[in-house]
PDB file of C-alpha atoms in Angstrom:
ATOM      1  CA  UNK F   1     -88.022  45.373 -12.340  1.00  0.00           C
ATOM      2  CA  UNK F   2     -87.035  43.224  -9.108  1.00  0.00           C
ATOM      3  CA  UNK F   3     -85.826  44.916  -6.087  1.00  0.00           C
ATOM      4  CA  UNK F   4     -82.366  43.549  -6.867  1.00  0.00           C
ATOM      5  CA  UNK F   5     -82.139  44.982 -10.089  1.00  0.00           C
ATOM      6  CA  UNK F   6     -83.385  48.245  -8.773  1.00  0.00           C
ATOM      7  CA  UNK F   7     -80.429  48.191  -6.216  1.00  0.00           C
ATOM      8  CA  UNK F   8     -77.976  47.285  -8.843  1.00  0.00           C
ATOM      9  CA  UNK F   9     -79.336  50.220 -11.092  1.00  0.00           C
ATOM     10  CA  UNK F  10     -79.143  52.825  -8.278  1.00  0.00           C
ATOM     11  CA  UNK F  11     -75.650  51.470  -7.245  1.00  0.00           C
ATOM     12  CA  UNK F  12     -74.405  51.763 -10.985  1.00  0.00           C
ATOM     13  CA  UNK F  13     -75.827  55.194 -11.432  1.00  0.00           C
ATOM     14  CA  UNK F  14     -74.093  56.369  -8.335  1.00  0.00           C
ATOM     15  CA  UNK F  15     -70.857  54.988  -9.418  1.00  0.00           C
ATOM     16  CA  UNK F  16     -71.038  56.823 -12.818  1.00  0.00           C
ATOM     17  CA  UNK F  17     -72.202  59.787 -11.024  1.00  0.00           C
ATOM     18  CA  UNK F  18     -69.018  59.845  -8.862  1.00  0.00           C
ATOM     19  CA  UNK F  19     -66.883  58.935 -12.157  1.00  0.00           C
ATOM     20  CA  UNK F  20     -68.538  61.922 -13.778  1.00  0.00           C
ATOM     21  CA  UNK F  21     -67.969  64.230 -11.104  1.00  0.00           C
ATOM     22  CA  UNK F  22     -64.234  63.510 -10.636  1.00  0.00           C
ATOM     23  CA  UNK F  23     -63.750  63.898 -14.611  1.00  0.00           C
ATOM     24  CA  UNK F  24     -65.827  66.990 -14.410  1.00  0.00           C
ATOM     25  CA  UNK F  25     -63.810  68.343 -11.568  1.00  0.00           C
ATOM     26  CA  UNK F  26     -60.569  67.601 -13.187  1.00  0.00           C
ATOM     27  CA  UNK F  27     -61.614  69.171 -16.530  1.00  0.00           C
ATOM     28  CA  UNK F  28     -63.183  72.483 -15.709  1.00  0.00           C
ATOM     29  CA  UNK F  29     -61.483  73.426 -12.213  1.00  0.00           C
ATOM     30  CA  UNK F  30     -60.743  77.177 -12.510  1.00  0.00           C
ATOM     31  CA  UNK F  31     -59.531  80.103 -10.545  1.00  0.00           C
ATOM     32  CA  UNK F  32     -61.933  82.521  -9.543  1.00  0.00           C
ATOM     33  CA  UNK F  33     -61.012  86.367 -10.375  1.00  0.00           C
ATOM     34  CA  UNK F  34     -59.228  88.466  -8.129  1.00  0.00           C
ATOM     35  CA  UNK F  35     -60.646  90.692  -5.581  1.00  0.00           C
ATOM     36  CA  UNK F  36     -59.951  94.208  -6.767  1.00  0.00           C
ATOM     37  CA  UNK F  37     -59.056  97.107  -3.974  1.00  0.00           C
ATOM     38  CA  UNK F  38     -61.218  99.605  -5.680  1.00  0.00           C
ATOM     39  CA  UNK F  39     -64.589 100.807  -4.438  1.00  0.00           C
ATOM     40  CA  UNK F  40     -66.416 100.951  -7.788  1.00  0.00           C
ATOM     41  CA  UNK F  41     -65.990  99.706 -11.236  1.00  0.00           C
ATOM     42  CA  UNK F  42     -63.080 100.613 -13.198  1.00  0.00           C
ATOM     43  CA  UNK F  43     -62.436 100.802 -17.153  1.00  0.00           C
ATOM     44  CA  UNK F  44     -59.127  99.940 -18.317  1.00  0.00           C
ATOM     45  CA  UNK F  45     -56.864  99.808 -21.405  1.00  0.00           C
ATOM     46  CA  UNK F  46     -53.625  98.065 -22.476  1.00  0.00           C
ATOM     47  CA  UNK F  47     -51.391  99.642 -24.740  1.00  0.00           C
ATOM     48  CA  UNK F  48     -49.242  97.772 -27.318  1.00  0.00           C
ATOM     49  CA  UNK F  49     -46.016  96.590 -25.504  1.00  0.00           C
ATOM     50  CA  UNK F  50     -42.731  98.080 -26.423  1.00  0.00           C
ATOM     51  CA  UNK F  51     -40.312  95.632 -27.618  1.00  0.00           C
ATOM     52  CA  UNK F  52     -36.836  95.944 -26.042  1.00  0.00           C
ATOM     53  CA  UNK F  53     -35.887  92.198 -26.333  1.00  0.00           C
ATOM     54  CA  UNK F  54     -33.516  92.565 -29.205  1.00  0.00           C
ATOM     55  CA  UNK F  55     -35.692  90.133 -31.132  1.00  0.00           C
ATOM     56  CA  UNK F  56     -38.219  90.869 -33.928  1.00  0.00           C
ATOM     57  CA  UNK F  57     -40.319  87.883 -32.828  1.00  0.00           C
ATOM     58  CA  UNK F  58     -42.385  89.635 -30.397  1.00  0.00           C
ATOM     59  CA  UNK F  59     -45.683  90.751 -31.488  1.00  0.00           C
ATOM     60  CA  UNK F  60     -46.467  93.578 -29.338  1.00  0.00           C
ATOM     61  CA  UNK F  61     -50.269  93.741 -29.856  1.00  0.00           C
ATOM     62  CA  UNK F  62     -50.600  90.238 -29.150  1.00  0.00           C
ATOM     63  CA  UNK F  63     -48.708  90.469 -25.961  1.00  0.00           C
ATOM     64  CA  UNK F  64     -50.942  93.255 -24.910  1.00  0.00           C
ATOM     65  CA  UNK F  65     -54.033  91.247 -25.749  1.00  0.00           C
ATOM     66  CA  UNK F  66     -53.144  88.167 -23.531  1.00  0.00           C
ATOM     67  CA  UNK F  67     -52.877  90.982 -20.657  1.00  0.00           C
ATOM     68  CA  UNK F  68     -56.253  92.477 -21.675  1.00  0.00           C
ATOM     69  CA  UNK F  69     -57.591  88.844 -21.417  1.00  0.00           C
ATOM     70  CA  UNK F  70     -56.646  88.430 -18.095  1.00  0.00           C
ATOM     71  CA  UNK F  71     -57.995  91.668 -17.079  1.00  0.00           C
ATOM     72  CA  UNK F  72     -61.229  90.324 -18.519  1.00  0.00           C
ATOM     73  CA  UNK F  73     -61.448  87.921 -16.024  1.00  0.00           C
ATOM     74  CA  UNK F  74     -61.733  90.299 -13.070  1.00  0.00           C
ATOM     75  CA  UNK F  75     -64.787  91.497 -11.669  1.00  0.00           C
ATOM     76  CA  UNK F  76     -65.293  95.159 -11.512  1.00  0.00           C
ATOM     77  CA  UNK F  77     -62.848  96.062 -14.135  1.00  0.00           C
ATOM     78  CA  UNK F  78     -63.837  96.502 -17.947  1.00  0.00           C
ATOM     79  CA  UNK F  79     -61.080  96.691 -20.695  1.00  0.00           C
ATOM     80  CA  UNK F  80     -61.203  98.311 -23.879  1.00  0.00           C
ATOM     81  CA  UNK F  81     -60.070  95.903 -26.940  1.00  0.00           C
ATOM     82  CA  UNK F  82     -56.413  96.373 -27.827  1.00  0.00           C
ATOM     83  CA  UNK F  83     -57.330  97.298 -31.386  1.00  0.00           C
ATOM     84  CA  UNK F  84     -59.438 100.079 -30.321  1.00  0.00           C
ATOM     85  CA  UNK F  85     -56.222 101.346 -28.318  1.00  0.00           C
ATOM     86  CA  UNK F  86     -54.393 100.855 -31.642  1.00  0.00           C
ATOM     87  CA  UNK F  87     -56.749 103.113 -33.482  1.00  0.00           C
ATOM     88  CA  UNK F  88     -56.821 105.536 -30.804  1.00  0.00           C
ATOM     89  CA  UNK F  89     -53.033 105.854 -30.754  1.00  0.00           C
ATOM     90  CA  UNK F  90     -53.076 106.203 -34.634  1.00  0.00           C
ATOM     91  CA  UNK F  91     -55.663 108.841 -34.753  1.00  0.00           C
ATOM     92  CA  UNK F  92     -53.623 111.016 -31.839  1.00  0.00           C
ATOM     93  CA  UNK F  93     -50.212 110.136 -33.740  1.00  0.00           C
ATOM     94  CA  UNK F  94     -48.807 108.547 -30.646  1.00  0.00           C
ATOM     95  CA  UNK F  95     -46.369 105.913 -31.455  1.00  0.00           C
ATOM     96  CA  UNK F  96     -45.917 104.810 -28.159  1.00  0.00           C
ATOM     97  CA  UNK F  97     -46.839 105.831 -24.553  1.00  0.00           C
ATOM     98  CA  UNK F  98     -43.408 107.616 -23.523  1.00  0.00           C
ATOM     99  CA  UNK F  99     -44.742 109.944 -20.804  1.00  0.00           C
ATOM    100  CA  UNK F 100     -47.737 110.570 -18.244  1.00  0.00           C
ATOM    101  CA  UNK F 101     -48.877 113.267 -20.842  1.00  0.00           C
ATOM    102  CA  UNK F 102     -48.868 110.565 -23.481  1.00  0.00           C
ATOM    103  CA  UNK F 103     -50.861 108.347 -21.073  1.00  0.00           C
ATOM    104  CA  UNK F 104     -53.456 110.891 -19.925  1.00  0.00           C
ATOM    105  CA  UNK F 105     -54.074 111.836 -23.505  1.00  0.00           C
ATOM    106  CA  UNK F 106     -54.732 108.377 -24.576  1.00  0.00           C
ATOM    107  CA  UNK F 107     -56.939 107.709 -21.587  1.00  0.00           C
ATOM    108  CA  UNK F 108     -59.070 110.728 -22.362  1.00  0.00           C
ATOM    109  CA  UNK F 109     -59.345 109.430 -25.910  1.00  0.00           C
ATOM    110  CA  UNK F 110     -60.613 106.202 -24.822  1.00  0.00           C
ATOM    111  CA  UNK F 111     -62.547 107.466 -21.819  1.00  0.00           C
ATOM    112  CA  UNK F 112     -60.791 105.182 -19.392  1.00  0.00           C
ATOM    113  CA  UNK F 113     -59.518 105.747 -15.948  1.00  0.00           C
ATOM    114  CA  UNK F 114     -56.428 103.116 -15.940  1.00  0.00           C
ATOM    115  CA  UNK F 115     -53.750 102.480 -18.696  1.00  0.00           C
ATOM    116  CA  UNK F 116     -51.402  99.678 -18.775  1.00  0.00           C
ATOM    117  CA  UNK F 117     -48.132 100.223 -20.591  1.00  0.00           C
ATOM    118  CA  UNK F 118     -45.555  97.455 -20.835  1.00  0.00           C
ATOM    119  CA  UNK F 119     -42.035  96.553 -22.109  1.00  0.00           C
ATOM    120  CA  UNK F 120     -40.605  93.178 -23.234  1.00  0.00           C
ATOM    121  CA  UNK F 121     -37.190  93.077 -22.048  1.00  0.00           C
ATOM    122  CA  UNK F 122     -36.303  89.343 -23.181  1.00  0.00           C
ATOM    123  CA  UNK F 123     -37.813  86.876 -25.439  1.00  0.00           C
ATOM    124  CA  UNK F 124     -36.818  83.464 -26.094  1.00  0.00           C
ATOM    125  CA  UNK F 125     -39.276  81.076 -27.455  1.00  0.00           C
ATOM    126  CA  UNK F 126     -37.347  77.862 -27.198  1.00  0.00           C
ATOM    127  CA  UNK F 127     -37.597  75.399 -24.461  1.00  0.00           C
ATOM    128  CA  UNK F 128     -37.239  76.248 -21.655  1.00  0.00           C
ATOM    129  CA  UNK F 129     -38.897  79.713 -22.683  1.00  0.00           C
ATOM    130  CA  UNK F 130     -37.921  83.018 -21.288  1.00  0.00           C
ATOM    131  CA  UNK F 131     -39.811  86.287 -21.161  1.00  0.00           C
ATOM    132  CA  UNK F 132     -38.800  89.425 -19.389  1.00  0.00           C
ATOM    133  CA  UNK F 133     -41.592  92.119 -18.819  1.00  0.00           C
ATOM    134  CA  UNK F 134     -42.365  95.325 -17.160  1.00  0.00           C
ATOM    135  CA  UNK F 135     -45.923  96.654 -16.851  1.00  0.00           C
ATOM    136  CA  UNK F 136     -47.016 100.110 -15.351  1.00  0.00           C
ATOM    137  CA  UNK F 137     -50.512 101.315 -14.563  1.00  0.00           C
ATOM    138  CA  UNK F 138     -51.281 104.843 -15.234  1.00  0.00           C
ATOM    139  CA  UNK F 139     -54.411 105.940 -13.409  1.00  0.00           C
ATOM    140  CA  UNK F 140     -56.781 108.973 -12.685  1.00  0.00           C
ATOM    141  CA  UNK F 141     -59.925 109.005 -10.683  1.00  0.00           C
ATOM    142  CA  UNK F 142     -62.604 111.380  -9.618  1.00  0.00           C
ATOM    143  CA  UNK F 143     -62.450 113.656  -6.383  1.00  0.00           C
ATOM    144  CA  UNK F 144     -63.395 111.207  -3.155  1.00  0.00           C
ATOM    145  CA  UNK F 145     -62.375 107.895  -5.091  1.00  0.00           C
ATOM    146  CA  UNK F 146     -65.312 108.010  -7.522  1.00  0.00           C
ATOM    147  CA  UNK F 147     -65.109 105.947 -10.444  1.00  0.00           C
ATOM    148  CA  UNK F 148     -67.916 106.662 -12.730  1.00  0.00           C
ATOM    149  CA  UNK F 149     -66.997 108.776 -15.756  1.00  0.00           C
ATOM    150  CA  UNK F 150     -69.431 111.106 -17.449  1.00  0.00           C
ATOM    151  CA  UNK F 151     -69.478 110.037 -20.996  1.00  0.00           C
ATOM    152  CA  UNK F 152     -70.822 113.665 -21.888  1.00  0.00           C
ATOM    153  CA  UNK F 153     -67.921 115.291 -20.086  1.00  0.00           C
ATOM    154  CA  UNK F 154     -65.607 113.144 -21.695  1.00  0.00           C
ATOM    155  CA  UNK F 155     -66.568 114.320 -24.984  1.00  0.00           C
ATOM    156  CA  UNK F 156     -66.257 117.850 -24.155  1.00  0.00           C
ATOM    157  CA  UNK F 157     -62.803 117.345 -22.629  1.00  0.00           C
ATOM    158  CA  UNK F 158     -60.064 117.981 -24.849  1.00  0.00           C
ATOM    159  CA  UNK F 159     -57.603 115.019 -25.657  1.00  0.00           C
ATOM    160  CA  UNK F 160     -54.952 116.653 -23.712  1.00  0.00           C
ATOM    161  CA  UNK F 161     -56.689 117.860 -20.474  1.00  0.00           C
ATOM    162  CA  UNK F 162     -58.453 115.988 -17.732  1.00  0.00           C
ATOM    163  CA  UNK F 163     -61.931 116.423 -16.680  1.00  0.00           C
ATOM    164  CA  UNK F 164     -62.303 119.434 -14.119  1.00  0.00           C
ATOM    165  CA  UNK F 165     -61.584 118.013 -10.628  1.00  0.00           C
ATOM    166  CA  UNK F 166     -60.114 114.850 -12.139  1.00  0.00           C
ATOM    167  CA  UNK F 167     -57.279 113.503 -10.010  1.00  0.00           C
ATOM    168  CA  UNK F 168     -54.189 112.493 -11.980  1.00  0.00           C
ATOM    169  CA  UNK F 169     -50.960 110.848 -10.975  1.00  0.00           C
ATOM    170  CA  UNK F 170     -47.894 112.161 -12.235  1.00  0.00           C
ATOM    171  CA  UNK F 171     -46.138 108.866 -12.311  1.00  0.00           C
ATOM    172  CA  UNK F 172     -47.387 105.163 -12.579  1.00  0.00           C
ATOM    173  CA  UNK F 173     -49.223 103.973  -9.692  1.00  0.00           C
ATOM    174  CA  UNK F 174     -48.042 100.534  -9.590  1.00  0.00           C
ATOM    175  CA  UNK F 175     -44.922  98.806 -11.441  1.00  0.00           C
ATOM    176  CA  UNK F 176     -44.321  95.361 -11.925  1.00  0.00           C
ATOM    177  CA  UNK F 177     -41.027  93.847 -13.628  1.00  0.00           C
ATOM    178  CA  UNK F 178     -39.674  90.273 -13.432  1.00  0.00           C
ATOM    179  CA  UNK F 179     -37.808  87.668 -15.682  1.00  0.00           C
ATOM    180  CA  UNK F 180     -39.725  84.543 -16.055  1.00  0.00           C
ATOM    181  CA  UNK F 181     -37.235  81.840 -16.926  1.00  0.00           C
ATOM    182  CA  UNK F 182     -38.872  78.275 -17.134  1.00  0.00           C
ATOM    183  CA  UNK F 183     -35.526  76.680 -16.274  1.00  0.00           C
ATOM    184  CA  UNK F 184     -36.079  78.285 -12.801  1.00  0.00           C
ATOM    185  CA  UNK F 185     -37.749  75.852 -10.239  1.00  0.00           C
ATOM    186  CA  UNK F 186     -39.721  78.733  -8.703  1.00  0.00           C
ATOM    187  CA  UNK F 187     -41.088  79.289 -12.090  1.00  0.00           C
ATOM    188  CA  UNK F 188     -41.823  75.827 -12.988  1.00  0.00           C
ATOM    189  CA  UNK F 189     -43.857  75.364  -9.807  1.00  0.00           C
ATOM    190  CA  UNK F 190     -45.915  78.599 -10.550  1.00  0.00           C
ATOM    191  CA  UNK F 191     -46.587  77.203 -14.060  1.00  0.00           C
ATOM    192  CA  UNK F 192     -47.793  73.859 -12.507  1.00  0.00           C
ATOM    193  CA  UNK F 193     -50.093  75.755 -10.078  1.00  0.00           C
ATOM    194  CA  UNK F 194     -51.460  77.927 -13.069  1.00  0.00           C
ATOM    195  CA  UNK F 195     -52.029  74.821 -15.205  1.00  0.00           C
ATOM    196  CA  UNK F 196     -53.773  73.052 -12.416  1.00  0.00           C
ATOM    197  CA  UNK F 197     -57.627  72.678 -13.761  1.00  0.00           C
ATOM    198  CA  UNK F 198     -56.424  74.389 -17.245  1.00  0.00           C
ATOM    199  CA  UNK F 199     -54.170  71.307 -18.513  1.00  0.00           C
ATOM    200  CA  UNK F 200     -55.824  68.071 -17.804  1.00  0.00           C
ATOM    201  CA  UNK F 201     -53.602  65.397 -16.015  1.00  0.00           C
ATOM    202  CA  UNK F 202     -54.623  62.924 -18.928  1.00  0.00           C
ATOM    203  CA  UNK F 203     -53.567  65.132 -21.791  1.00  0.00           C
ATOM    204  CA  UNK F 204     -50.109  63.947 -23.155  1.00  0.00           C
ATOM    205  CA  UNK F 205     -48.386  67.135 -22.372  1.00  0.00           C
ATOM    206  CA  UNK F 206     -50.298  67.981 -19.224  1.00  0.00           C
ATOM    207  CA  UNK F 207     -48.854  71.113 -17.564  1.00  0.00           C
ATOM    208  CA  UNK F 208     -45.803  70.915 -19.943  1.00  0.00           C
ATOM    209  CA  UNK F 209     -47.816  72.448 -22.671  1.00  0.00           C
ATOM    210  CA  UNK F 210     -47.229  76.005 -20.982  1.00  0.00           C
ATOM    211  CA  UNK F 211     -43.536  75.599 -21.686  1.00  0.00           C
ATOM    212  CA  UNK F 212     -43.555  74.069 -25.082  1.00  0.00           C
ATOM    213  CA  UNK F 213     -46.100  76.458 -26.268  1.00  0.00           C
ATOM    214  CA  UNK F 214     -44.893  79.932 -26.306  1.00  0.00           C
ATOM    215  CA  UNK F 215     -48.564  81.634 -26.826  1.00  0.00           C
ATOM    216  CA  UNK F 216     -49.529  79.609 -23.566  1.00  0.00           C
ATOM    217  CA  UNK F 217     -46.300  80.556 -21.910  1.00  0.00           C
ATOM    218  CA  UNK F 218     -47.133  84.142 -22.572  1.00  0.00           C
ATOM    219  CA  UNK F 219     -50.690  83.517 -21.173  1.00  0.00           C
ATOM    220  CA  UNK F 220     -49.106  82.614 -18.073  1.00  0.00           C
ATOM    221  CA  UNK F 221     -46.694  85.292 -17.850  1.00  0.00           C
ATOM    222  CA  UNK F 222     -49.632  87.669 -18.231  1.00  0.00           C
ATOM    223  CA  UNK F 223     -51.332  86.175 -15.289  1.00  0.00           C
ATOM    224  CA  UNK F 224     -48.228  86.478 -13.131  1.00  0.00           C
ATOM    225  CA  UNK F 225     -48.017  90.092 -14.012  1.00  0.00           C
ATOM    226  CA  UNK F 226     -51.416  90.932 -13.285  1.00  0.00           C
ATOM    227  CA  UNK F 227     -51.471  88.918  -9.946  1.00  0.00           C
ATOM    228  CA  UNK F 228     -48.416  90.834  -8.843  1.00  0.00           C
ATOM    229  CA  UNK F 229     -49.948  94.281 -10.028  1.00  0.00           C
ATOM    230  CA  UNK F 230     -52.893  93.622  -8.083  1.00  0.00           C
ATOM    231  CA  UNK F 231     -50.826  92.813  -4.825  1.00  0.00           C
ATOM    232  CA  UNK F 232     -49.302  95.963  -5.306  1.00  0.00           C
ATOM    233  CA  UNK F 233     -52.672  97.947  -5.697  1.00  0.00           C
ATOM    234  CA  UNK F 234     -53.867  96.134  -2.423  1.00  0.00           C
ATOM    235  CA  UNK F 235     -50.623  97.541  -0.636  1.00  0.00           C
ATOM    236  CA  UNK F 236     -50.827 101.052  -2.126  1.00  0.00           C
ATOM    237  CA  UNK F 237     -54.633 101.483  -1.304  1.00  0.00           C
ATOM    238  CA  UNK F 238     -55.008  99.678   1.938  1.00  0.00           C
ATOM    239  CA  UNK F 239     -51.667  98.883   3.171  1.00  0.00           C
ATOM    240  CA  UNK F 240     -52.561  95.280   3.352  1.00  0.00           C
ATOM    241  CA  UNK F 241     -52.060  92.115   1.132  1.00  0.00           C
ATOM    242  CA  UNK F 242     -54.966  90.783  -1.079  1.00  0.00           C
ATOM    243  CA  UNK F 243     -57.446  89.547   1.630  1.00  0.00           C
ATOM    244  CA  UNK F 244     -57.374  85.746   2.203  1.00  0.00           C
ATOM    245  CA  UNK F 245     -60.890  85.281   0.522  1.00  0.00           C
ATOM    246  CA  UNK F 246     -59.171  86.212  -2.891  1.00  0.00           C
ATOM    247  CA  UNK F 247     -56.114  84.102  -2.624  1.00  0.00           C
ATOM    248  CA  UNK F 248     -54.945  80.570  -2.291  1.00  0.00           C
ATOM    249  CA  UNK F 249     -51.901  80.286   0.246  1.00  0.00           C
ATOM    250  CA  UNK F 250     -49.702  79.986  -2.683  1.00  0.00           C
ATOM    251  CA  UNK F 251     -51.359  81.621  -5.758  1.00  0.00           C
ATOM    252  CA  UNK F 252     -53.636  84.540  -4.584  1.00  0.00           C
ATOM    253  CA  UNK F 253     -56.383  83.209  -6.264  1.00  0.00           C
ATOM    254  CA  UNK F 254     -59.239  80.763  -5.144  1.00  0.00           C
ATOM    255  CA  UNK F 255     -59.680  77.288  -6.773  1.00  0.00           C
ATOM    256  CA  UNK F 256     -63.026  75.832  -6.943  1.00  0.00           C
ATOM    257  CA  UNK F 257     -64.451  72.594  -8.052  1.00  0.00           C
ATOM    258  CA  UNK F 258     -68.095  71.584  -8.741  1.00  0.00           C
ATOM    259  CA  UNK F 259     -69.415  67.912  -8.026  1.00  0.00           C
TER     260      UNK F 259
END
């Protein structure tokens, strides 16, 4: 191969590499997980949401599943599958978590140290979609902020009593409540931020697929609820916002791309 052909081949290779990098960057750009405020690992569960929206279109278990999927993306926090939570509730004859006692009983049965209980207050799947929701985090921890629960001790513990020395909170440690209306300009901006890297610009619907598909809109709302819950937890435990390394200026998450 002549030197001229070698140079042309190298130039073509560089051009293709740059084009491929740009496409790769557009397609897989994803937000990193949140930085948790806890000193060690946690295990959480999400109870099926109560439906107070006035419509039967809400699937409470699916809504809980979306929230659980958001938790799965967080380093340092594991989450129990929602179907296992349902099984534990059925075994304990708990129709809904209506009190701290219910929450602690369910947490003991599941062997978790955090339980999210949610309520759907509004649900309109027609464009522009609307979801109203409240989530509450019930928590317990070992003395000194410890987080490692002894499975053998959990087995010995009754379903209604906590482990010896376990610190339990007599009310939810964090609550987030909001009405997400896609007709609102601020909500639309948040959707576009969330869709960045998830909905490729060259797809027909682009970011708008998050407002024409109720399942995707539910995913976005779950992301927003968890983002705000973690902001509450950082403030409660450290009296400070989530650290800059865990948040972009407008999103509380870091976005990263790879060439």
